[in-house]
Coordinates of C-alpha atoms in Angstrom, one line a residue:
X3 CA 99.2 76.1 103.0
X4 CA 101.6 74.6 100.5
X5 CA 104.8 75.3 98.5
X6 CA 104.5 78.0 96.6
X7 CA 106.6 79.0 93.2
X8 CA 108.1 81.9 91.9
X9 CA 108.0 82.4 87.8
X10 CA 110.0 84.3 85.6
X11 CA 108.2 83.9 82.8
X12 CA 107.2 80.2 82.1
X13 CA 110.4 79.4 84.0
X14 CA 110.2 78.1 88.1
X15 CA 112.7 80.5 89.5
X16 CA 112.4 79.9 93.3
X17 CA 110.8 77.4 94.6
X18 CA 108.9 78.8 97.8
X19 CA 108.7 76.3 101.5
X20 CA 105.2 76.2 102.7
X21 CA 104.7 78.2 106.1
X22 CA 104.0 74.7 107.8
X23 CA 107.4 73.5 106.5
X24 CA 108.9 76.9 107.4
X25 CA 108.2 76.4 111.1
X26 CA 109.0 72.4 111.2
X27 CA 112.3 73.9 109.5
X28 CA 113.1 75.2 112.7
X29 CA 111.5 73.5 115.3
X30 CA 113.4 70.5 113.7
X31 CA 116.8 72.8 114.7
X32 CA 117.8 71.3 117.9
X33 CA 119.3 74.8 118.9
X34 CA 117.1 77.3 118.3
X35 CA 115.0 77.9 121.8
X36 CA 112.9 80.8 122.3
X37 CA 109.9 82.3 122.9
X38 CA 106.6 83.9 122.0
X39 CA 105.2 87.5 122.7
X40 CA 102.4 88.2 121.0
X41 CA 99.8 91.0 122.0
X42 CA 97.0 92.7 120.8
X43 CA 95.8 89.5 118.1
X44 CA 96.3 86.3 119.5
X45 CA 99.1 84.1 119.2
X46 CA 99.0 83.5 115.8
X47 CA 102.5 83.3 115.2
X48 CA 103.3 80.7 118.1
X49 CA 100.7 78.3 116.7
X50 CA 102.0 77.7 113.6
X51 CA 105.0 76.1 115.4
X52 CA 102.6 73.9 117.5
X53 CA 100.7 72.4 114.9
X54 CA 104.0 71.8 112.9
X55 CA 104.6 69.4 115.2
X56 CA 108.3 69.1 116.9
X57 CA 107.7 72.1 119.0
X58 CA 108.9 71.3 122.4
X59 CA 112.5 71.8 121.5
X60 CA 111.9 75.2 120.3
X61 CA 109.1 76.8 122.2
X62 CA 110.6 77.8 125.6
X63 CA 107.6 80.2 126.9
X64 CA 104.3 81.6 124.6
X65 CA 102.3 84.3 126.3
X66 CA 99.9 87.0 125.7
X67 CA 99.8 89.7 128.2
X68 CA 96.4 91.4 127.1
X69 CA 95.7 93.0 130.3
X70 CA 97.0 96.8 130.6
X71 CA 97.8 96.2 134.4
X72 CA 99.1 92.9 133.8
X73 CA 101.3 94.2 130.7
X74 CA 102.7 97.3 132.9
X75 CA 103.8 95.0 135.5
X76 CA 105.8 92.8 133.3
X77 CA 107.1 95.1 130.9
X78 CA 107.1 98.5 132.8
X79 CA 104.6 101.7 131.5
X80 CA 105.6 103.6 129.0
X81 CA 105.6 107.2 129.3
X82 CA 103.3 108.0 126.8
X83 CA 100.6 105.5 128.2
X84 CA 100.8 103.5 124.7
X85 CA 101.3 99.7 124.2
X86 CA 101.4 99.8 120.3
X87 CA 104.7 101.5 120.2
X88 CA 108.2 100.5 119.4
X89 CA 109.5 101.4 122.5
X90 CA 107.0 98.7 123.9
X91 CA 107.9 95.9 121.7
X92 CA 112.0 96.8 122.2
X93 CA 111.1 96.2 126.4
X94 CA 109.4 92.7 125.2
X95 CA 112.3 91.8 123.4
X96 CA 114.7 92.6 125.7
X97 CA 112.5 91.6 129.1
X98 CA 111.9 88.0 127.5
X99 CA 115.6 87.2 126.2
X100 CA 117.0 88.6 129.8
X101 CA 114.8 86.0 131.2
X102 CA 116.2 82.7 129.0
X103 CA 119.0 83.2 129.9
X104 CA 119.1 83.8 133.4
X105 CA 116.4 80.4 133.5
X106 CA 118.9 78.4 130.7
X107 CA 122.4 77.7 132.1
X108 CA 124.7 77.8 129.0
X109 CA 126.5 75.1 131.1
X110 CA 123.6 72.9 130.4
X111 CA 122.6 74.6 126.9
X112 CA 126.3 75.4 125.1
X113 CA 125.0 74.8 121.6
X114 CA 121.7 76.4 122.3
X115 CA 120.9 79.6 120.2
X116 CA 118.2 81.8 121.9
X117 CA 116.0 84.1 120.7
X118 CA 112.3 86.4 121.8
X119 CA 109.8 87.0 119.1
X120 CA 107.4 89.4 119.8
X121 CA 104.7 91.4 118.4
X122 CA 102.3 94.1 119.7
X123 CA 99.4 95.6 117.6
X124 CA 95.9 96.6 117.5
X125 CA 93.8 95.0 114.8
X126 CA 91.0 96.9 112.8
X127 CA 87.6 98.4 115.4
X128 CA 84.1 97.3 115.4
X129 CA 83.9 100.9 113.2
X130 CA 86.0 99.5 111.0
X131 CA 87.7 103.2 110.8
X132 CA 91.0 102.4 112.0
X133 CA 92.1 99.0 110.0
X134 CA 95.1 98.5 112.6
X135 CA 98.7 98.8 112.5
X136 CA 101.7 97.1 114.8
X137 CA 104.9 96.3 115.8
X138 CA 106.8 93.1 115.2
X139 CA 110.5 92.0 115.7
X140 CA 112.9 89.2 116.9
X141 CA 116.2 88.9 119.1
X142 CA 118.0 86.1 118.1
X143 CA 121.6 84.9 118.4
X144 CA 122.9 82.8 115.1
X145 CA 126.4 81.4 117.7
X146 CA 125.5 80.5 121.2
X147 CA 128.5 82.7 122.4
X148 CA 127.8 85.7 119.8
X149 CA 125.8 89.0 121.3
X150 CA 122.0 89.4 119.6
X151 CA 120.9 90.6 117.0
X152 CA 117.6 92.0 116.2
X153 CA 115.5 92.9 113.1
X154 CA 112.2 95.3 114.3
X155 CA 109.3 96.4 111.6
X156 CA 106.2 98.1 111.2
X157 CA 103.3 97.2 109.5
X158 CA 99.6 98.6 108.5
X159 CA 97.1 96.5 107.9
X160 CA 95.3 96.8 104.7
X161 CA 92.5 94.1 105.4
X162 CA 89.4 94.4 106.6
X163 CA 88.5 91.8 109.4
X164 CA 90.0 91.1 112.3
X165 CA 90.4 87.3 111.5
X166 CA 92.3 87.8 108.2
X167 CA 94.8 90.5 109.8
X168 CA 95.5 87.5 112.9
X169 CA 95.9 85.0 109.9
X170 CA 98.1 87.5 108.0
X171 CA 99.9 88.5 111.1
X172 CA 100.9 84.3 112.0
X173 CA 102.2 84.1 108.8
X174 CA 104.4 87.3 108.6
X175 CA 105.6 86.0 111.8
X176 CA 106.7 82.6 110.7
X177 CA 108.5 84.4 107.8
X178 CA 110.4 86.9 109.8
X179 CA 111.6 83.9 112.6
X180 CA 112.4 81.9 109.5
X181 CA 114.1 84.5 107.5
X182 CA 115.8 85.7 110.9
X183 CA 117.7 82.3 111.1
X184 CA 118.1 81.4 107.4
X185 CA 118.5 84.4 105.1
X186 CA 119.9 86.6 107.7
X187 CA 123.6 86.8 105.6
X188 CA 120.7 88.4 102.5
X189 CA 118.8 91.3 104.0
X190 CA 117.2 92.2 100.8
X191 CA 116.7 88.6 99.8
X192 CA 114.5 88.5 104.0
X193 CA 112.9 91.6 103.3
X194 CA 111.1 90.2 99.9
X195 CA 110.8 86.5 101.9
X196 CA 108.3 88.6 104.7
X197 CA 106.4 88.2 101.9
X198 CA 105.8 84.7 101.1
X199 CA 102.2 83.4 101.0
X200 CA 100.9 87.2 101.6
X201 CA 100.0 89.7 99.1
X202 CA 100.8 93.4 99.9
X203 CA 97.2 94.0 99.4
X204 CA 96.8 92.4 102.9
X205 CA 99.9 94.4 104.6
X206 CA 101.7 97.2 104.2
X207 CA 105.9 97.1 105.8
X208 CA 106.7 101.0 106.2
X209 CA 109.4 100.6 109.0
X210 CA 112.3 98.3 109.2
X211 CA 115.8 98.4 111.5
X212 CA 118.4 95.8 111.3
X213 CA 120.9 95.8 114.5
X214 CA 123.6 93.6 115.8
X215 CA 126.5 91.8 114.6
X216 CA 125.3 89.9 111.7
X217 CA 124.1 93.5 110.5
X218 CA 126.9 95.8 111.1
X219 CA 127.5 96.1 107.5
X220 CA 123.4 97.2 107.0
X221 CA 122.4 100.3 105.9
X222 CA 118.9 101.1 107.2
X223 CA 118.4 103.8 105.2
X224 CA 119.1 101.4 101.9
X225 CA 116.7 99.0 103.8
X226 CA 114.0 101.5 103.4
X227 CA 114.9 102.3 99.9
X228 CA 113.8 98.3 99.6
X229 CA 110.8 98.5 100.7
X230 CA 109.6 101.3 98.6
X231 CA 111.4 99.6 95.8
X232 CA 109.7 96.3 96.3
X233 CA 106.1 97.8 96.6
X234 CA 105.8 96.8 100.1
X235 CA 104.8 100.4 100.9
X236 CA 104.4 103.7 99.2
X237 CA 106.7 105.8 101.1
X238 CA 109.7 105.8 103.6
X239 CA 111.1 108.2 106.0
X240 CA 114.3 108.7 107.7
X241 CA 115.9 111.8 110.0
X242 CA 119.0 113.6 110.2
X243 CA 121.1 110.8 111.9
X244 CA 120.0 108.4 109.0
X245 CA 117.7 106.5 111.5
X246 CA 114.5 105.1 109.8
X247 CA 111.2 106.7 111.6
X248 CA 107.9 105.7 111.4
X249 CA 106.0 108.2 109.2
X250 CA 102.6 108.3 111.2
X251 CA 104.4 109.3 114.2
X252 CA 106.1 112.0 113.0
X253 CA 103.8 113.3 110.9
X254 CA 100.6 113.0 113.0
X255 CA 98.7 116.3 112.8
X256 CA 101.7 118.2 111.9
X257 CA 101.6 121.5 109.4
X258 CA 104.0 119.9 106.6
X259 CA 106.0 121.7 104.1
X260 CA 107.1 119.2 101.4
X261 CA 109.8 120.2 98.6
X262 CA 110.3 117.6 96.1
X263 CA 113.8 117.7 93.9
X264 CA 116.5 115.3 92.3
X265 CA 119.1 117.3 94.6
X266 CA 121.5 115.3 92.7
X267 CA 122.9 117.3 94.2
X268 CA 121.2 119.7 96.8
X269 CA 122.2 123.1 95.7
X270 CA 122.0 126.5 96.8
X271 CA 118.6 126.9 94.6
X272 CA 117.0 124.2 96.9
X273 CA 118.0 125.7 100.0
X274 CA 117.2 129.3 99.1
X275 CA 113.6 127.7 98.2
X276 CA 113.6 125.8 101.3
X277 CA 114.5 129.1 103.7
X278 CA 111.8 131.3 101.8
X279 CA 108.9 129.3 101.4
X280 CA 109.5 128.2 105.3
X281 CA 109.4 132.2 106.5
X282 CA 106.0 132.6 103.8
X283 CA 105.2 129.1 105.2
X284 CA 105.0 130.1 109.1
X285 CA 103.5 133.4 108.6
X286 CA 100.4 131.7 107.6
X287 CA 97.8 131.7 110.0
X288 CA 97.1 127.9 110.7
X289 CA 100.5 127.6 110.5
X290 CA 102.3 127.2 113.9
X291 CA 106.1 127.0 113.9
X292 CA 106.4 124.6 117.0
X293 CA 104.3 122.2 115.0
X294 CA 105.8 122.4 111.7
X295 CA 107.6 119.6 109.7
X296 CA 109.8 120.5 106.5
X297 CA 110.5 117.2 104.2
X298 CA 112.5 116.9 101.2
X299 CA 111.2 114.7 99.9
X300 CA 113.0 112.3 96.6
X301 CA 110.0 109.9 94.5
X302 CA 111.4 106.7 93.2
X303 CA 111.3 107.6 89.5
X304 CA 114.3 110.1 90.1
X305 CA 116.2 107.2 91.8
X306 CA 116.2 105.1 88.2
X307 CA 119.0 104.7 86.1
X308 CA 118.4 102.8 83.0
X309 CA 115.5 101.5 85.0
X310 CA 117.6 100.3 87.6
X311 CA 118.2 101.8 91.2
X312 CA 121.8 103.0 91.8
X313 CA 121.8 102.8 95.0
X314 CA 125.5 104.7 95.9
X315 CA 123.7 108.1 94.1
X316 CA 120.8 107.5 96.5
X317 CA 123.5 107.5 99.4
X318 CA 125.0 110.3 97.9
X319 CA 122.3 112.6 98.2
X320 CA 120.7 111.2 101.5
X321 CA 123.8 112.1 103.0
X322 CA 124.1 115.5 101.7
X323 CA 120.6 116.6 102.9
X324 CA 120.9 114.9 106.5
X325 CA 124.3 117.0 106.7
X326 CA 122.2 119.8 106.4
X327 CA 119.9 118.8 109.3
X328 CA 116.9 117.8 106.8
X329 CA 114.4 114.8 107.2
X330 CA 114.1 113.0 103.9
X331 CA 111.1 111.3 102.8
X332 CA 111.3 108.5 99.8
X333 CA 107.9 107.4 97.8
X334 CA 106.2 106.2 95.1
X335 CA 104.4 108.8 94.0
X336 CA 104.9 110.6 90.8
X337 CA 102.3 113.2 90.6
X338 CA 102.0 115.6 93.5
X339 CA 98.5 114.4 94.6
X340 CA 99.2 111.8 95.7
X341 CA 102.3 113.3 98.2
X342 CA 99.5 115.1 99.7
X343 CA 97.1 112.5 99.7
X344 CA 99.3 110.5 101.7
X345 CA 100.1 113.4 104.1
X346 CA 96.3 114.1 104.8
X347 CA 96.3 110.3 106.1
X348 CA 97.7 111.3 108.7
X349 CA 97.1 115.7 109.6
X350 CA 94.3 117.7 108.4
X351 CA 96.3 121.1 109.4
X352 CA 97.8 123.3 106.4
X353 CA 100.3 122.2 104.1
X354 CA 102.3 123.7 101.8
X355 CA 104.2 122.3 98.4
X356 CA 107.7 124.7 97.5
X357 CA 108.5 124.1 93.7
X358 CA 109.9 125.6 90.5
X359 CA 108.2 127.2 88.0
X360 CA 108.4 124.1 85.2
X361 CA 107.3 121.8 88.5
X362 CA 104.1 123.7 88.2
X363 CA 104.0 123.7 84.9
X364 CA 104.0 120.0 84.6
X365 CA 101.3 119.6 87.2
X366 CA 98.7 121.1 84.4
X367 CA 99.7 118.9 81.8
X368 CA 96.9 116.5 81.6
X369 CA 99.1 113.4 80.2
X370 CA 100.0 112.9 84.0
X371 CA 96.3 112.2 85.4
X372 CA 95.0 109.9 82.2
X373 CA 95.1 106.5 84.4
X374 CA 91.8 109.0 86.7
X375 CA 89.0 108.3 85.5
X376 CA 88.0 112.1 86.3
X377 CA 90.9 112.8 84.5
X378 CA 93.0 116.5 85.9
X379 CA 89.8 117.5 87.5
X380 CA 90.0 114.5 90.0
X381 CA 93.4 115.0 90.7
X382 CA 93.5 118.4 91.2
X383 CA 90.4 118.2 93.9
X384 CA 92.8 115.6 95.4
X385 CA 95.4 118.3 95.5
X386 CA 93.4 121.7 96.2
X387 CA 90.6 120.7 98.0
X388 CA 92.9 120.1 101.0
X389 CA 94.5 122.7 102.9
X390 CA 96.9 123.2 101.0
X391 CA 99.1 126.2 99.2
X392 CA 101.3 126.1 96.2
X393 CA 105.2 128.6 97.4
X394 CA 106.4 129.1 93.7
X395 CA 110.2 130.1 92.8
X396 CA 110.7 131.7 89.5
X397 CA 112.8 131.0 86.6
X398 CA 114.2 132.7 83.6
X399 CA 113.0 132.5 80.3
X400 CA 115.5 131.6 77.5
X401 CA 115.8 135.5 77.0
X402 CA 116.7 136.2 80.6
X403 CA 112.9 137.0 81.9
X404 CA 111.7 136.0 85.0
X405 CA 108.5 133.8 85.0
X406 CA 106.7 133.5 88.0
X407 CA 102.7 132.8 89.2
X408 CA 101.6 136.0 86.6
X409 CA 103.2 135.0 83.5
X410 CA 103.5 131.4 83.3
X411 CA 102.5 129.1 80.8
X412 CA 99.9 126.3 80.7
X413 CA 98.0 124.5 78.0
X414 CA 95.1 126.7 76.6
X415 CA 93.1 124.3 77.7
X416 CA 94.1 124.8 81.4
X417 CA 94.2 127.9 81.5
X418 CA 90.8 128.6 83.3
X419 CA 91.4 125.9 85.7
X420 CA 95.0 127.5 86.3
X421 CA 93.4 131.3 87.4
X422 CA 90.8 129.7 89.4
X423 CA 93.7 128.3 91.5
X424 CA 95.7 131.8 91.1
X425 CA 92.6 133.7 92.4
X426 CA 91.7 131.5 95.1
X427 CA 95.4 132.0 96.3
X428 CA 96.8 127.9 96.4
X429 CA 99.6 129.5 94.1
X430 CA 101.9 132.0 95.7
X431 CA 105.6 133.6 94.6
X432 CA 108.6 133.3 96.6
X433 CA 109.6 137.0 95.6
X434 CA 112.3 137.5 98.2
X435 CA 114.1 135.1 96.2
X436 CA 118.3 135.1 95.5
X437 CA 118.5 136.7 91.7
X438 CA 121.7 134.8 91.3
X439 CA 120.0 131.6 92.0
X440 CA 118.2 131.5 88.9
X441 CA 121.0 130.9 86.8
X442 CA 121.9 127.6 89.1
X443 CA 121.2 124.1 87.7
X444 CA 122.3 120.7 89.2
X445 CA 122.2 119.0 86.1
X446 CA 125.2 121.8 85.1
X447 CA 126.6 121.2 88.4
X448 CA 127.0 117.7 87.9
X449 CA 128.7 117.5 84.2
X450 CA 131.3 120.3 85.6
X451 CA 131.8 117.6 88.1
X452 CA 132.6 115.1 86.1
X453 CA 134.7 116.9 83.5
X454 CA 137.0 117.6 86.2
X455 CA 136.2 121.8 86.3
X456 CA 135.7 124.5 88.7
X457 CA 133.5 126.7 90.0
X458 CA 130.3 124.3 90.9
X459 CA 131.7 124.6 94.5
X460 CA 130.1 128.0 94.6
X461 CA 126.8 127.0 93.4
X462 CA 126.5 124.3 96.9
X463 CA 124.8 125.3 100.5
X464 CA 128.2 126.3 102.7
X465 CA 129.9 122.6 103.9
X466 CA 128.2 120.6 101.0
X467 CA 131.0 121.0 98.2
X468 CA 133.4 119.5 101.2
X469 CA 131.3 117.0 101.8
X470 CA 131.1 115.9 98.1
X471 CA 135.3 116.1 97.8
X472 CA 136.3 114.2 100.9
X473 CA 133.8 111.0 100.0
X474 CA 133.7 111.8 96.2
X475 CA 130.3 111.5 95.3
X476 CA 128.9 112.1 92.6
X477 CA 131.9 111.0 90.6
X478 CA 134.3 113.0 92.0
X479 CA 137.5 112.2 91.2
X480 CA 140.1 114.7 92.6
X481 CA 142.9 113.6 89.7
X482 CA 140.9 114.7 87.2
X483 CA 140.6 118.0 88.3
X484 CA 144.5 117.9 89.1
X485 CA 144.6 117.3 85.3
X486 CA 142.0 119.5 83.8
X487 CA 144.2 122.4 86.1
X488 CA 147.4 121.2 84.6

């Protein structure tokens, strides 16, 4: 495979090493040493380095141990019986760096820079139902006397034959050892070079973590923002603590309550939204409570400023929903079909969507859906035609009436199509609402902020206004309240 180029316009931007001369690169590195772990799809990584040419100064061990008992014994079993599994591939990771360096004296080797790359994953089945998914990652030192650090992702595959996804899979692998040792001090900059010589039409990244000394300064949670940002997947998830998680895992078969918002910032509405449509949400009866998963859930096209990300205002509101013990989903998806499109990839149990009023609204406006070529009716059998059940929360009108599910307003022409959903019961009020709520906008909340006035504190979930002061988010500056109260 040759050089490739990046354009900008007619202009040669970057000019893009081959993935032979990637792993020559570093086999020609007298102290990198390592080895190769690969299960599940050959070792397809490891023999780019061999036919490179060079590789006995950099190839310590390469192995495949495809047998179950064979794996257990070297690796341990894992407790849920799995071998495509993060847990697995940390055990690799750690099992095969343990052993360099009680086989390598450091007396001998003092320049020597070790590292374990491994991968475990399970390519597409004869049904060609499942197209595969895995787990890849690499320990590495980048000073022979520094502690390791290690970069661990996920990936889908999107091809399907088996051969192509063990192609793709060497050459992902030769990007992330490459990257690893040579673009670690740019994490963004590595996360686009996985990249190089694949199209994301052959693999899908939805998980990265970046640990160890090198990446102390790294926020994973920004990380993930990357990868939605880049295209390299469609959505991202990440828990309370700010850890990344893998959505299939948490979401497999789960009953999923999804409420998508700016919360810029989260306000009092949200949570009063959140609490109702959860109690309306469990009372349902395929809804179980032990099995349910609440996501706010943040598309890309609300991260934009001037068509930019701003990164610090999506750290602002992450960290004002994982306060309040939410798990925070970002994607790509404007329109609402497609959030529970990608939920029924992985549960077929009942889900529910909690929104305003003017959310709803905007779903039957037909402007949104003219990409389908079945137009609204397309999208909304991608919507309704799942399990799935609209929790509404009113609104006032500009004369102080509430609109709700009876007195709405759609286009004429969707008017029909609106009752049919009405009287088939997808759309639902949240009537045990707070009245006081509905006079609560974080679009107010925010200009109050930054003219310096009072009050907005009220208007926050209990702990969030704190929250807000002490790190000033959202433009918070506490000397322009002193002056606005002088």
């Amino acid at each position: 495979m040759g050089t490739g180029i990046k354009l900008k316009g007619d202009k040669i931007i970057e000019q893009i090493p081959s993935i032979k001369d990637k792993a020559l690169r570093i086999n020609l590195n007298e102290n990198i040493y390592g080895t190769f772990a690969e299960i599940g799809a050959g070792q397809e990584t490891v023999r780019h380095f061999f036919r490179s040419g060079g590789s006995s100064g950099t190839i310590a061990k390469a192995m495949s141990a495809y047998d179950k008992d064979f794996s257990d014994a070297i690796y341990g079993v894992e407790e849920d019986g799995r071998y495509v599994t993060e847990s697995r591939l940390k055990k690799m990771l750690s099992h095969e760096v343990n052993l360099i360096e009680k086989r390598l004296s450091r007396e001998t080797h003092p320049n020597k820079m070790f590292f374990s790359y491994a991968n475990t994953v399970a390519t597409i089945d004869f049904a060609k139902q499942f197209k595969g998914h895995g787990w890849v990652g690499i320990k590495f030192q980048i000073e022979p006397d520094e502690d390791y650090n290690e970069i661990i992702l996920h990936i889908r595959f999107k091809e399907t034959d088996a051969r192509l996804q063990q192609e793709t899979l060497g050459i992902l692998g030769v990007n992330l050892i490459y990257g690893a040792y040579y673009k670690y001090n740019y994490p963004k900059k590595l996360l686009r070079y996985l990249y190089d010589h694949l199209d994301k039409d052959q693999l899908e990244i939805d998980t990265i973590n970046f640990s160890g000394p090198r990446f102390a300064d790294v926020d994973n949670r920004l990380m993930s923002l990357q990868l939605v940002k880049n295209g390299m997947t469609d959505a991202v998830m990440f828990d309370p603590s700010g850890k990344n998680i893998l959505p299939a895992a948490i979401l497999y078969k789960k009953n999923i309550l999804a409420l998508r918002g700016s919360f810029r910032p989260v306000t009092s509405v949200n949570m009063d939204m959140y609490e109702k449509s959860l109690k309306m949400f469990l009372e349902e009866s395929k809804v179980e409570e032990e099995n349910t998963l609440v996501i706010f859930e943040i598309t890309l096209s609300n991260l934009r400023t001037e068509g930019e990300i701003d990164e610090r205002d999506f750290m602002d509101r992450a960290e004002l929903l994982c306060s309040l013990g939410q798990t925070v989903m970002i994607s790509n998806f404007q329109e609402y079909y497609r959030v529970v499109e990608y939920f029924s990839n992985y549960t077929k149990a009942r889900m529910g969507l909690a929104m305003g009023v003017n959310n709803l609204v905007d779903i039957f406006d037909e402007k949104y859906y003219r990409h389908l070529s079945g137009g609204i009716l397309e999208a909304f059998g991608k919507l309704f035609y799942r399990d799935m059940k609209v929790f509404l929360y009113p609104m006032l009108d500009d004369k102080g009436a509430i609109i709700n599910s009876e007195n709405l307003m759609v286009h004429p022409r969707m008017k029909e199509l609106y009752k049919f959903f009405k009287f088939n019961g997808k759309v639902v009020d949240i009537e045990d609402f707070n009245p006081h709520n509905l006079e609560v906008f974080s679009r107010e909340i925010l200009k109050m902020i930054s003219l310096g006035q009072s009050g907005w504190e009220t208007m926050l979930p209990i702990g969030i206004a704190e929250i807000i002061k002490k790190h000033h988010l959202f433009g918070y500056d506490p000397n322009k309240f002193l002056t606005v109260a002088n």
